[in-house]
mmCIF file of C-alpha atoms in Angstrom:
data_model
loop_
_atom_site.group_PDB
_atom_site.id
_atom_site.type_symbol
_atom_site.label_atom_id
_atom_site.label_comp_id
_atom_site.label_asym_id
_atom_site.label_seq_id
_atom_site.Cartn_x
_atom_site.Cartn_y
_atom_site.Cartn_z
ATOM 1 C CA MET A 5 62.629 -126.828 9.333
ATOM 2 C CA ASN A 6 62.667 -123.898 6.887
ATOM 3 C CA LYS A 7 64.867 -120.851 7.340
ATOM 4 C CA LEU A 8 62.140 -118.573 8.726
ATOM 5 C CA SER A 9 61.119 -121.141 11.328
ATOM 6 C CA ALA A 10 64.741 -121.654 12.353
ATOM 7 C CA LEU A 11 65.228 -117.896 12.621
ATOM 8 C CA ARG A 12 62.121 -117.386 14.753
ATOM 9 C CA LYS A 13 63.277 -120.091 17.155
ATOM 10 C CA GLN A 14 66.216 -117.814 18.003
ATOM 11 C CA PHE A 15 64.102 -114.777 18.902
ATOM 12 C CA GLY A 16 63.712 -115.868 22.519
ATOM 13 C CA GLU A 17 67.468 -116.192 22.982
ATOM 14 C CA TYR A 18 67.906 -112.573 21.913
ATOM 15 C CA ASN A 19 64.786 -111.328 23.735
ATOM 16 C CA ILE A 20 63.272 -109.888 20.554
ATOM 17 C CA ASP A 21 59.971 -110.441 18.765
ATOM 18 C CA GLY A 22 61.117 -109.208 15.370
ATOM 19 C CA LEU A 23 64.257 -108.742 13.281
ATOM 20 C CA LEU A 24 65.188 -106.172 10.645
ATOM 21 C CA VAL A 25 67.628 -107.719 8.161
ATOM 22 C CA THR A 26 69.912 -105.167 6.506
ATOM 23 C CA ASP A 27 73.114 -107.144 5.876
ATOM 24 C CA SER A 28 73.257 -108.123 2.196
ATOM 25 C CA TYR A 29 74.552 -111.663 2.823
ATOM 26 C CA ASN A 30 71.984 -112.327 5.550
ATOM 27 C CA ARG A 31 69.265 -110.885 3.325
ATOM 28 C CA ARG A 32 70.221 -113.241 0.516
ATOM 29 C CA TYR A 33 70.324 -116.206 2.896
ATOM 30 C CA ILE A 34 66.945 -115.610 4.516
ATOM 31 C CA THR A 35 65.039 -114.400 1.413
ATOM 32 C CA GLU A 36 66.946 -115.803 -1.645
ATOM 33 C CA PHE A 37 66.945 -112.251 -3.073
ATOM 34 C CA THR A 38 70.061 -111.589 -5.177
ATOM 35 C CA GLY A 39 69.503 -107.899 -5.873
ATOM 36 C CA THR A 40 71.378 -105.073 -4.209
ATOM 37 C CA THR A 41 68.561 -103.128 -2.544
ATOM 38 C CA GLY A 42 66.056 -104.368 0.016
ATOM 39 C CA LEU A 43 65.189 -104.919 3.655
ATOM 40 C CA ALA A 44 63.494 -107.868 5.311
ATOM 41 C CA ILE A 45 61.462 -107.512 8.490
ATOM 42 C CA ILE A 46 60.337 -110.673 10.242
ATOM 43 C CA SER A 47 58.104 -111.243 13.270
ATOM 44 C CA PHE A 48 56.799 -114.425 14.840
ATOM 45 C CA LYS A 49 53.848 -114.415 12.427
ATOM 46 C CA ASP A 50 54.752 -112.230 9.459
ATOM 47 C CA ALA A 51 57.588 -111.715 6.991
ATOM 48 C CA LYS A 52 57.806 -108.661 4.773
ATOM 49 C CA PHE A 53 60.307 -107.618 2.134
ATOM 50 C CA ILE A 54 60.771 -103.965 1.186
ATOM 51 C CA THR A 55 62.483 -102.863 -2.016
ATOM 52 C CA ASP A 56 62.198 -100.156 -4.646
ATOM 53 C CA PHE A 57 60.629 -100.069 -8.099
ATOM 54 C CA ARG A 58 63.722 -101.460 -9.856
ATOM 55 C CA TYR A 59 63.543 -104.796 -8.022
ATOM 56 C CA MET A 60 59.824 -105.446 -7.630
ATOM 57 C CA GLU A 61 59.651 -107.988 -10.451
ATOM 58 C CA GLN A 62 62.840 -109.709 -9.319
ATOM 59 C CA ALA A 63 61.639 -109.843 -5.715
ATOM 60 C CA SER A 64 58.301 -111.299 -6.811
ATOM 61 C CA ASP A 65 60.180 -114.093 -8.565
ATOM 62 C CA GLN A 66 62.784 -114.842 -5.891
ATOM 63 C CA VAL A 67 61.321 -113.959 -2.491
ATOM 64 C CA LYS A 68 58.797 -116.582 -1.408
ATOM 65 C CA GLY A 69 56.785 -116.513 1.818
ATOM 66 C CA TYR A 70 57.080 -112.733 2.217
ATOM 67 C CA GLU A 71 54.721 -109.858 1.543
ATOM 68 C CA ILE A 72 56.607 -107.664 -0.937
ATOM 69 C CA ILE A 73 56.292 -103.917 -0.459
ATOM 70 C CA GLU A 74 57.526 -101.149 -2.765
ATOM 71 C CA ASN A 75 58.955 -98.031 -1.141
ATOM 72 C CA ARG A 76 62.183 -96.140 -1.855
ATOM 73 C CA ALA A 77 62.136 -94.788 1.714
ATOM 74 C CA MET A 78 62.876 -98.241 3.080
ATOM 75 C CA PHE A 79 63.757 -97.371 6.674
ATOM 76 C CA GLN A 80 60.615 -95.291 6.949
ATOM 77 C CA GLU A 81 58.572 -98.180 5.567
ATOM 78 C CA ALA A 82 60.311 -100.663 7.885
ATOM 79 C CA ALA A 83 59.440 -98.557 10.918
ATOM 80 C CA LYS A 84 55.790 -98.421 9.837
ATOM 81 C CA GLN A 85 55.650 -102.140 9.150
ATOM 82 C CA ALA A 86 57.260 -103.016 12.480
ATOM 83 C CA GLU A 87 54.504 -101.146 14.293
ATOM 84 C CA ASP A 88 51.776 -102.664 12.097
ATOM 85 C CA MET A 89 53.189 -106.165 12.718
ATOM 86 C CA GLY A 90 52.879 -105.676 16.482
ATOM 87 C CA ILE A 91 56.602 -105.891 17.125
ATOM 88 C CA THR A 92 57.636 -104.426 20.475
ATOM 89 C CA ARG A 93 61.374 -105.270 20.537
ATOM 90 C CA LEU A 94 62.938 -105.097 17.083
ATOM 91 C CA GLY A 95 66.368 -106.605 16.617
ATOM 92 C CA ILE A 96 68.710 -104.714 14.310
ATOM 93 C CA GLU A 97 72.011 -106.007 12.939
ATOM 94 C CA GLN A 98 74.440 -103.805 14.845
ATOM 95 C CA GLU A 99 77.499 -104.841 12.826
ATOM 96 C CA ASN A 100 75.899 -103.785 9.552
ATOM 97 C CA LEU A 101 74.395 -100.331 10.068
ATOM 98 C CA ASN A 102 76.621 -97.260 10.069
ATOM 99 C CA LEU A 103 76.024 -94.468 12.565
ATOM 100 C CA LYS A 104 73.983 -92.351 10.137
ATOM 101 C CA GLN A 105 71.686 -95.276 9.306
ATOM 102 C CA TYR A 106 71.331 -96.232 12.956
ATOM 103 C CA ASN A 107 70.359 -92.698 13.972
ATOM 104 C CA GLU A 108 67.878 -92.478 11.094
ATOM 105 C CA LEU A 109 66.246 -95.741 12.087
ATOM 106 C CA ILE A 110 66.091 -94.875 15.782
ATOM 107 C CA GLY A 111 64.452 -91.557 14.909
ATOM 108 C CA LEU A 112 61.743 -93.349 12.956
ATOM 109 C CA LEU A 113 60.974 -96.248 15.292
ATOM 110 C CA LYS A 114 58.282 -95.896 17.920
ATOM 111 C CA ILE A 115 59.188 -99.249 19.435
ATOM 112 C CA GLU A 116 62.211 -100.511 21.312
ATOM 113 C CA CYS A 117 65.285 -101.132 19.176
ATOM 114 C CA VAL A 118 67.610 -103.979 20.246
ATOM 115 C CA PRO A 119 71.106 -104.204 18.691
ATOM 116 C CA VAL A 120 71.883 -107.873 18.023
ATOM 117 C CA SER A 121 74.703 -109.835 16.450
ATOM 118 C CA GLY A 122 74.911 -113.263 14.844
ATOM 119 C CA VAL A 123 71.199 -114.122 14.680
ATOM 120 C CA ILE A 124 71.260 -115.214 11.037
ATOM 121 C CA GLU A 125 75.010 -115.867 10.940
ATOM 122 C CA ASN A 126 74.445 -118.687 13.455
ATOM 123 C CA LEU A 127 72.097 -120.369 10.983
ATOM 124 C CA ARG A 128 74.556 -119.909 8.125
ATOM 125 C CA GLU A 129 77.220 -121.974 9.911
ATOM 126 C CA ILE A 130 75.461 -125.237 9.002
ATOM 127 C CA LYS A 131 75.214 -125.611 5.235
ATOM 128 C CA SER A 132 72.186 -127.153 3.509
ATOM 129 C CA LYS A 133 72.518 -129.832 0.835
ATOM 130 C CA ASP A 134 72.013 -127.196 -1.859
ATOM 131 C CA GLU A 135 74.652 -124.909 -0.351
ATOM 132 C CA ILE A 136 77.140 -127.774 -0.121
ATOM 133 C CA GLU A 137 76.614 -128.663 -3.772
ATOM 134 C CA LYS A 138 77.288 -125.063 -4.796
ATOM 135 C CA ILE A 139 80.455 -124.962 -2.696
ATOM 136 C CA LYS A 140 81.598 -128.257 -4.208
ATOM 137 C CA THR A 141 81.092 -126.815 -7.681
ATOM 138 C CA ALA A 142 83.071 -123.706 -6.717
ATOM 139 C CA ALA A 143 85.870 -125.924 -5.398
ATOM 140 C CA SER A 144 85.958 -127.959 -8.617
ATOM 141 C CA ILE A 145 86.252 -124.730 -10.607
ATOM 142 C CA SER A 146 89.286 -123.801 -8.506
ATOM 143 C CA ASP A 147 90.831 -127.201 -9.213
ATOM 144 C CA LYS A 148 90.387 -126.762 -12.972
ATOM 145 C CA ALA A 149 91.809 -123.238 -12.921
ATOM 146 C CA PHE A 150 94.861 -124.417 -10.993
ATOM 147 C CA LYS A 151 95.539 -127.196 -13.491
ATOM 148 C CA HIS A 152 95.477 -124.660 -16.310
ATOM 149 C CA ILE A 153 97.682 -122.071 -14.624
ATOM 150 C CA LEU A 154 100.532 -124.560 -14.219
ATOM 151 C CA ASP A 155 101.009 -124.465 -17.996
ATOM 152 C CA PHE A 156 100.951 -120.652 -17.986
ATOM 153 C CA ILE A 157 103.553 -120.023 -15.278
ATOM 154 C CA ARG A 158 107.172 -119.618 -16.357
ATOM 155 C CA PRO A 159 110.168 -117.442 -15.488
ATOM 156 C CA GLY A 160 109.629 -113.890 -16.688
ATOM 157 C CA VAL A 161 105.839 -113.792 -16.359
ATOM 158 C CA THR A 162 104.606 -111.254 -13.833
ATOM 159 C CA GLU A 163 102.446 -111.910 -10.807
ATOM 160 C CA MET A 164 99.842 -109.597 -12.298
ATOM 161 C CA GLU A 165 99.768 -111.591 -15.533
ATOM 162 C CA ILE A 166 99.233 -114.776 -13.523
ATOM 163 C CA ASN A 167 96.475 -112.997 -11.585
ATOM 164 C CA HIS A 168 94.642 -112.004 -14.773
ATOM 165 C CA GLU A 169 94.951 -115.458 -16.344
ATOM 166 C CA LEU A 170 93.783 -117.225 -13.205
ATOM 167 C CA GLU A 171 90.851 -114.844 -12.853
ATOM 168 C CA TYR A 172 89.907 -115.522 -16.471
ATOM 169 C CA GLN A 173 90.086 -119.285 -15.995
ATOM 170 C CA VAL A 174 87.894 -119.149 -12.903
ATOM 171 C CA ARG A 175 85.218 -117.331 -14.883
ATOM 172 C CA LYS A 176 85.690 -119.491 -17.989
ATOM 173 C CA ASN A 177 84.999 -122.611 -15.939
ATOM 174 C CA GLY A 178 81.633 -121.341 -14.704
ATOM 175 C CA ALA A 179 82.187 -118.926 -11.828
ATOM 176 C CA THR A 180 80.569 -115.511 -11.598
ATOM 177 C CA ALA A 181 83.894 -114.135 -10.384
ATOM 178 C CA SER A 182 86.716 -114.892 -8.027
ATOM 179 C CA SER A 183 85.478 -115.165 -4.459
ATOM 180 C CA PHE A 184 88.053 -112.608 -3.227
ATOM 181 C CA ASP A 185 91.021 -110.585 -4.482
ATOM 182 C CA LEU A 186 93.608 -113.160 -5.528
ATOM 183 C CA ILE A 187 96.853 -113.535 -3.614
ATOM 184 C CA ILE A 188 99.725 -114.115 -6.047
ATOM 185 C CA ALA A 189 103.159 -113.804 -4.428
ATOM 186 C CA SER A 190 106.506 -115.058 -5.732
ATOM 187 C CA GLY A 191 110.036 -115.306 -4.379
ATOM 188 C CA TYR A 192 110.650 -113.112 -1.321
ATOM 189 C CA ARG A 193 107.065 -111.846 -1.645
ATOM 190 C CA SER A 194 105.686 -115.328 -0.869
ATOM 191 C CA ALA A 195 106.588 -114.511 2.740
ATOM 192 C CA LEU A 196 103.677 -112.045 2.686
ATOM 193 C CA PRO A 197 100.574 -113.977 3.829
ATOM 194 C CA HIS A 198 98.319 -111.565 1.907
ATOM 195 C CA GLY A 199 100.662 -110.558 -0.895
ATOM 196 C CA VAL A 200 98.333 -109.435 -3.671
ATOM 197 C CA ALA A 201 99.754 -109.540 -7.192
ATOM 198 C CA SER A 202 102.423 -107.035 -8.157
ATOM 199 C CA ASN A 203 104.451 -106.382 -11.292
ATOM 200 C CA LYS A 204 107.283 -108.536 -9.958
ATOM 201 C CA LYS A 205 108.486 -111.121 -12.467
ATOM 202 C CA VAL A 206 108.689 -114.778 -11.475
ATOM 203 C CA GLU A 207 112.304 -115.954 -11.308
ATOM 204 C CA LYS A 208 113.956 -119.363 -11.286
ATOM 205 C CA GLY A 209 114.086 -120.754 -7.754
ATOM 206 C CA ASP A 210 111.020 -118.767 -6.614
ATOM 207 C CA MET A 211 108.301 -120.226 -4.483
ATOM 208 C CA LEU A 212 104.974 -118.994 -5.847
ATOM 209 C CA THR A 213 101.885 -118.827 -3.649
ATOM 210 C CA LEU A 214 98.485 -118.877 -5.345
ATOM 211 C CA ASP A 215 95.553 -118.210 -2.995
ATOM 212 C CA PHE A 216 92.299 -117.937 -4.907
ATOM 213 C CA GLY A 217 88.700 -119.084 -5.107
ATOM 214 C CA ALA A 218 85.595 -119.182 -7.260
ATOM 215 C CA LEU A 219 82.213 -117.595 -6.637
ATOM 216 C CA TYR A 220 79.472 -119.901 -7.930
ATOM 217 C CA GLU A 221 75.794 -118.972 -7.545
ATOM 218 C CA GLY A 222 76.714 -116.835 -4.553
ATOM 219 C CA TYR A 223 78.922 -119.406 -2.799
ATOM 220 C CA CYS A 224 82.685 -119.362 -2.395
ATOM 221 C CA SER A 225 85.636 -121.681 -2.564
ATOM 222 C CA ASP A 226 89.053 -120.870 -1.069
ATOM 223 C CA MET A 227 92.197 -122.756 -2.045
ATOM 224 C CA THR A 228 95.932 -122.133 -1.709
ATOM 225 C CA ARG A 229 98.747 -123.933 -3.459
ATOM 226 C CA THR A 230 102.436 -123.057 -3.324
ATOM 227 C CA ILE A 231 104.625 -124.263 -6.169
ATOM 228 C CA ALA A 232 108.273 -123.845 -7.128
ATOM 229 C CA VAL A 233 109.471 -122.360 -10.400
ATOM 230 C CA GLY A 234 112.753 -124.142 -10.798
ATOM 231 C CA GLU A 235 114.623 -125.819 -7.967
ATOM 232 C CA PRO A 236 114.021 -123.921 -4.693
ATOM 233 C CA LYS A 237 116.424 -123.468 -1.799
ATOM 234 C CA PRO A 238 116.658 -126.465 0.587
ATOM 235 C CA GLU A 239 115.197 -124.353 3.408
ATOM 236 C CA LEU A 240 112.098 -123.663 1.333
ATOM 237 C CA LYS A 241 111.695 -127.336 0.458
ATOM 238 C CA GLU A 242 111.982 -128.136 4.165
ATOM 239 C CA ILE A 243 109.221 -125.748 5.196
ATOM 240 C CA TYR A 244 107.056 -127.043 2.342
ATOM 241 C CA THR A 245 107.221 -130.543 3.806
ATOM 242 C CA ILE A 246 106.400 -129.223 7.279
ATOM 243 C CA VAL A 247 103.397 -127.219 6.044
ATOM 244 C CA LEU A 248 102.080 -130.153 4.019
ATOM 245 C CA ASP A 249 102.355 -132.466 7.034
ATOM 246 C CA ALA A 250 100.626 -129.813 9.174
ATOM 247 C CA LEU A 251 97.815 -129.607 6.612
ATOM 248 C CA HIS A 252 97.281 -133.373 6.709
ATOM 249 C CA LEU A 253 97.337 -133.292 10.523
ATOM 250 C CA GLY A 254 94.750 -130.501 10.681
ATOM 251 C CA ILE A 255 92.417 -132.224 8.238
ATOM 252 C CA SER A 256 92.700 -135.525 10.121
ATOM 253 C CA GLU A 257 91.444 -133.797 13.290
ATOM 254 C CA ILE A 258 88.198 -132.638 11.676
ATOM 255 C CA LYS A 259 85.049 -134.368 12.877
ATOM 256 C CA SER A 260 81.676 -133.419 14.282
ATOM 257 C CA GLY A 261 82.051 -132.500 17.953
ATOM 258 C CA GLN A 262 85.706 -131.547 17.692
ATOM 259 C CA SER A 263 86.826 -128.306 19.302
ATOM 260 C CA CYS A 264 87.998 -125.656 16.842
ATOM 261 C CA LYS A 265 90.652 -124.653 19.373
ATOM 262 C CA VAL A 266 92.002 -128.208 19.519
ATOM 263 C CA VAL A 267 92.479 -128.294 15.743
ATOM 264 C CA ASP A 268 94.408 -125.028 15.854
ATOM 265 C CA ASP A 269 96.418 -126.097 18.909
ATOM 266 C CA LYS A 270 97.571 -129.346 17.307
ATOM 267 C CA VAL A 271 98.597 -127.762 14.020
ATOM 268 C CA ARG A 272 100.357 -124.922 15.822
ATOM 269 C CA ALA A 273 102.169 -127.293 18.179
ATOM 270 C CA PHE A 274 103.376 -129.389 15.228
ATOM 271 C CA ILE A 275 104.839 -126.375 13.426
ATOM 272 C CA THR A 276 106.312 -125.053 16.667
ATOM 273 C CA ASP A 277 108.001 -128.388 17.371
ATOM 274 C CA LYS A 278 109.651 -128.108 13.960
ATOM 275 C CA GLY A 279 111.105 -124.736 14.970
ATOM 276 C CA TYR A 280 108.813 -122.416 13.035
ATOM 277 C CA GLY A 281 106.132 -121.420 15.538
ATOM 278 C CA ASP A 282 106.953 -117.727 15.285
ATOM 279 C CA GLU A 283 106.654 -117.914 11.493
ATOM 280 C CA PHE A 284 103.059 -119.157 11.634
ATOM 281 C CA GLY A 285 101.189 -116.074 12.754
ATOM 282 C CA HIS A 286 97.608 -116.606 11.568
ATOM 283 C CA GLY A 287 94.812 -119.016 12.443
ATOM 284 C CA THR A 288 94.639 -122.528 11.027
ATOM 285 C CA GLY A 289 91.430 -121.896 9.093
ATOM 286 C CA HIS A 290 87.885 -120.626 8.965
ATOM 287 C CA SER A 291 84.432 -121.373 7.678
ATOM 288 C CA PHE A 292 83.085 -119.852 4.474
ATOM 289 C CA GLY A 293 79.958 -119.877 2.327
ATOM 290 C CA LEU A 294 78.197 -116.772 1.077
ATOM 291 C CA GLU A 295 81.203 -114.874 2.466
ATOM 292 C CA ILE A 296 84.818 -115.911 2.245
ATOM 293 C CA HIS A 297 85.280 -115.602 6.015
ATOM 294 C CA GLU A 298 82.491 -116.862 8.274
ATOM 295 C CA ASN A 299 82.275 -118.334 11.746
ATOM 296 C CA PRO A 300 83.621 -120.550 13.164
ATOM 297 C CA TYR A 301 87.404 -120.174 13.018
ATOM 298 C CA PHE A 302 90.252 -122.524 13.872
ATOM 299 C CA SER A 303 91.860 -120.272 16.446
ATOM 300 C CA SER A 304 93.573 -120.491 19.807
ATOM 301 C CA LYS A 305 90.799 -118.259 21.172
ATOM 302 C CA SER A 306 87.848 -120.149 19.669
ATOM 303 C CA THR A 307 85.166 -121.645 21.899
ATOM 304 C CA ASP A 308 83.276 -123.197 18.960
ATOM 305 C CA VAL A 309 82.738 -126.861 18.187
ATOM 306 C CA LEU A 310 82.545 -128.386 14.716
ATOM 307 C CA LYS A 311 79.178 -129.674 13.556
ATOM 308 C CA THR A 312 78.104 -131.831 10.629
ATOM 309 C CA ASN A 313 77.763 -129.843 7.366
ATOM 310 C CA MET A 314 80.045 -127.031 8.388
ATOM 311 C CA VAL A 315 82.581 -126.240 5.663
ATOM 312 C CA MET A 316 86.049 -125.177 6.818
ATOM 313 C CA THR A 317 89.424 -124.267 5.392
ATOM 314 C CA VAL A 318 92.638 -125.724 6.764
ATOM 315 C CA GLU A 319 95.546 -123.445 5.826
ATOM 316 C CA PRO A 320 98.813 -123.702 7.761
ATOM 317 C CA GLY A 321 101.722 -121.583 6.576
ATOM 318 C CA ILE A 322 105.330 -120.690 7.325
ATOM 319 C CA TYR A 323 106.734 -117.329 6.233
ATOM 320 C CA LEU A 324 110.440 -116.423 6.217
ATOM 321 C CA PRO A 325 110.873 -112.667 5.645
ATOM 322 C CA GLY A 326 113.206 -111.842 2.791
ATOM 323 C CA ILE A 327 113.405 -115.494 1.731
ATOM 324 C CA GLY A 328 109.956 -116.840 0.924
ATOM 325 C CA GLY A 329 107.001 -118.676 2.346
ATOM 326 C CA VAL A 330 104.641 -121.612 1.961
ATOM 327 C CA ARG A 331 100.908 -121.924 2.568
ATOM 328 C CA ILE A 332 98.714 -124.842 1.496
ATOM 329 C CA GLU A 333 94.948 -124.692 1.946
ATOM 330 C CA ASP A 334 92.086 -127.094 1.390
ATOM 331 C CA ASP A 335 88.310 -126.778 1.732
ATOM 332 C CA VAL A 336 86.881 -129.481 3.994
ATOM 333 C CA LEU A 337 83.290 -130.556 4.697
ATOM 334 C CA VAL A 338 82.528 -131.835 8.208
ATOM 335 C CA THR A 339 80.578 -135.094 7.909
ATOM 336 C CA ASP A 340 78.845 -137.396 10.392
ATOM 337 C CA ASP A 341 81.842 -139.729 10.441
ATOM 338 C CA GLY A 342 84.727 -137.342 9.796
ATOM 339 C CA TYR A 343 85.415 -135.130 6.810
ATOM 340 C CA GLU A 344 85.423 -134.795 3.027
ATOM 341 C CA VAL A 345 88.125 -132.782 1.257
ATOM 342 C CA LEU A 346 86.501 -130.676 -1.467
ATOM 343 C CA THR A 347 89.601 -129.220 -3.155
ATOM 344 C CA ASN A 348 91.445 -131.952 -5.019
ATOM 345 C CA ALA A 349 94.296 -130.169 -6.799
ATOM 346 C CA PRO A 350 97.722 -131.773 -6.118
ATOM 347 C CA LYS A 351 99.370 -130.816 -2.855
ATOM 348 C CA GLU A 352 102.786 -132.470 -3.199
ATOM 349 C CA LEU A 353 105.443 -129.921 -4.173
ATOM 350 C CA ILE A 354 105.274 -129.137 -7.884
ATOM 351 C CA ILE A 355 108.534 -127.895 -9.420
ATOM 352 C CA LEU A 356 107.965 -126.363 -12.830
#
């Protein structure tokens, strides 16, 4: 089943007979268009793509199965096309439009407007063979960049210098860019789950958390490794062992049909039993693809179930304020008979 057919099958669930796609990631998914400007409008029978003069040639090359229309006044054109296509209840992506855009669109439409959420995102949860191959390539780029950065890290180098070198290596190995702003945190700053790089210098005895990813042909990877620069404190070595065991436990629970909540519960219970439940304050992982955070999530509140060809992170962590922290994260593909780990960089504690 192609993407348009799969999308149209969802219209009944949302009680719509057309969808206006404005979110850039959803637009890329459903049309293959990689430019920055355009709208897609899809009914049961028709699919139309609206863009401006700058992107007409690109759209003609990339967007297949759509009538391509040139108009800088894209909302105005979308409203006209919706009426011409016979749409009576047009779904709009309520989490994408700002209030000004929403009011403009409502003022133009002569048909009923239905705010919807997750119509295309639901399709994006299950990755195609092509998407999986791109994610695998992104993961392998992360592995190569990590191997290189181990030779770069030494006492006296700053987190920002590590950030720049790692970013360069990701691009050098074939990525368009990093898939998100890198998290580089050393020493006491490794207790910050999202500690972006600072001018702090790495010191002997520091734990150093490297959370980074590669963006390859639009698809992300997301990997975390924590290493030691010199011999760390015994307490930090202890929590490293706990986090690594929690990572292995979480990965071992992944299989098609498994509850996302169960995965989170088991990892959280393990860390809690070791005495560090309060120091593990975030979810166990999440899906990713075109975006670095996608549904579903490994969370205590999740009602989702894993399905074959979902791609998830598993990323337990323990954070001791003022002392340091540890997080280890792998990318994992859900398969028919279990899982496949996509990030293969070493996970045992590395002491430089």
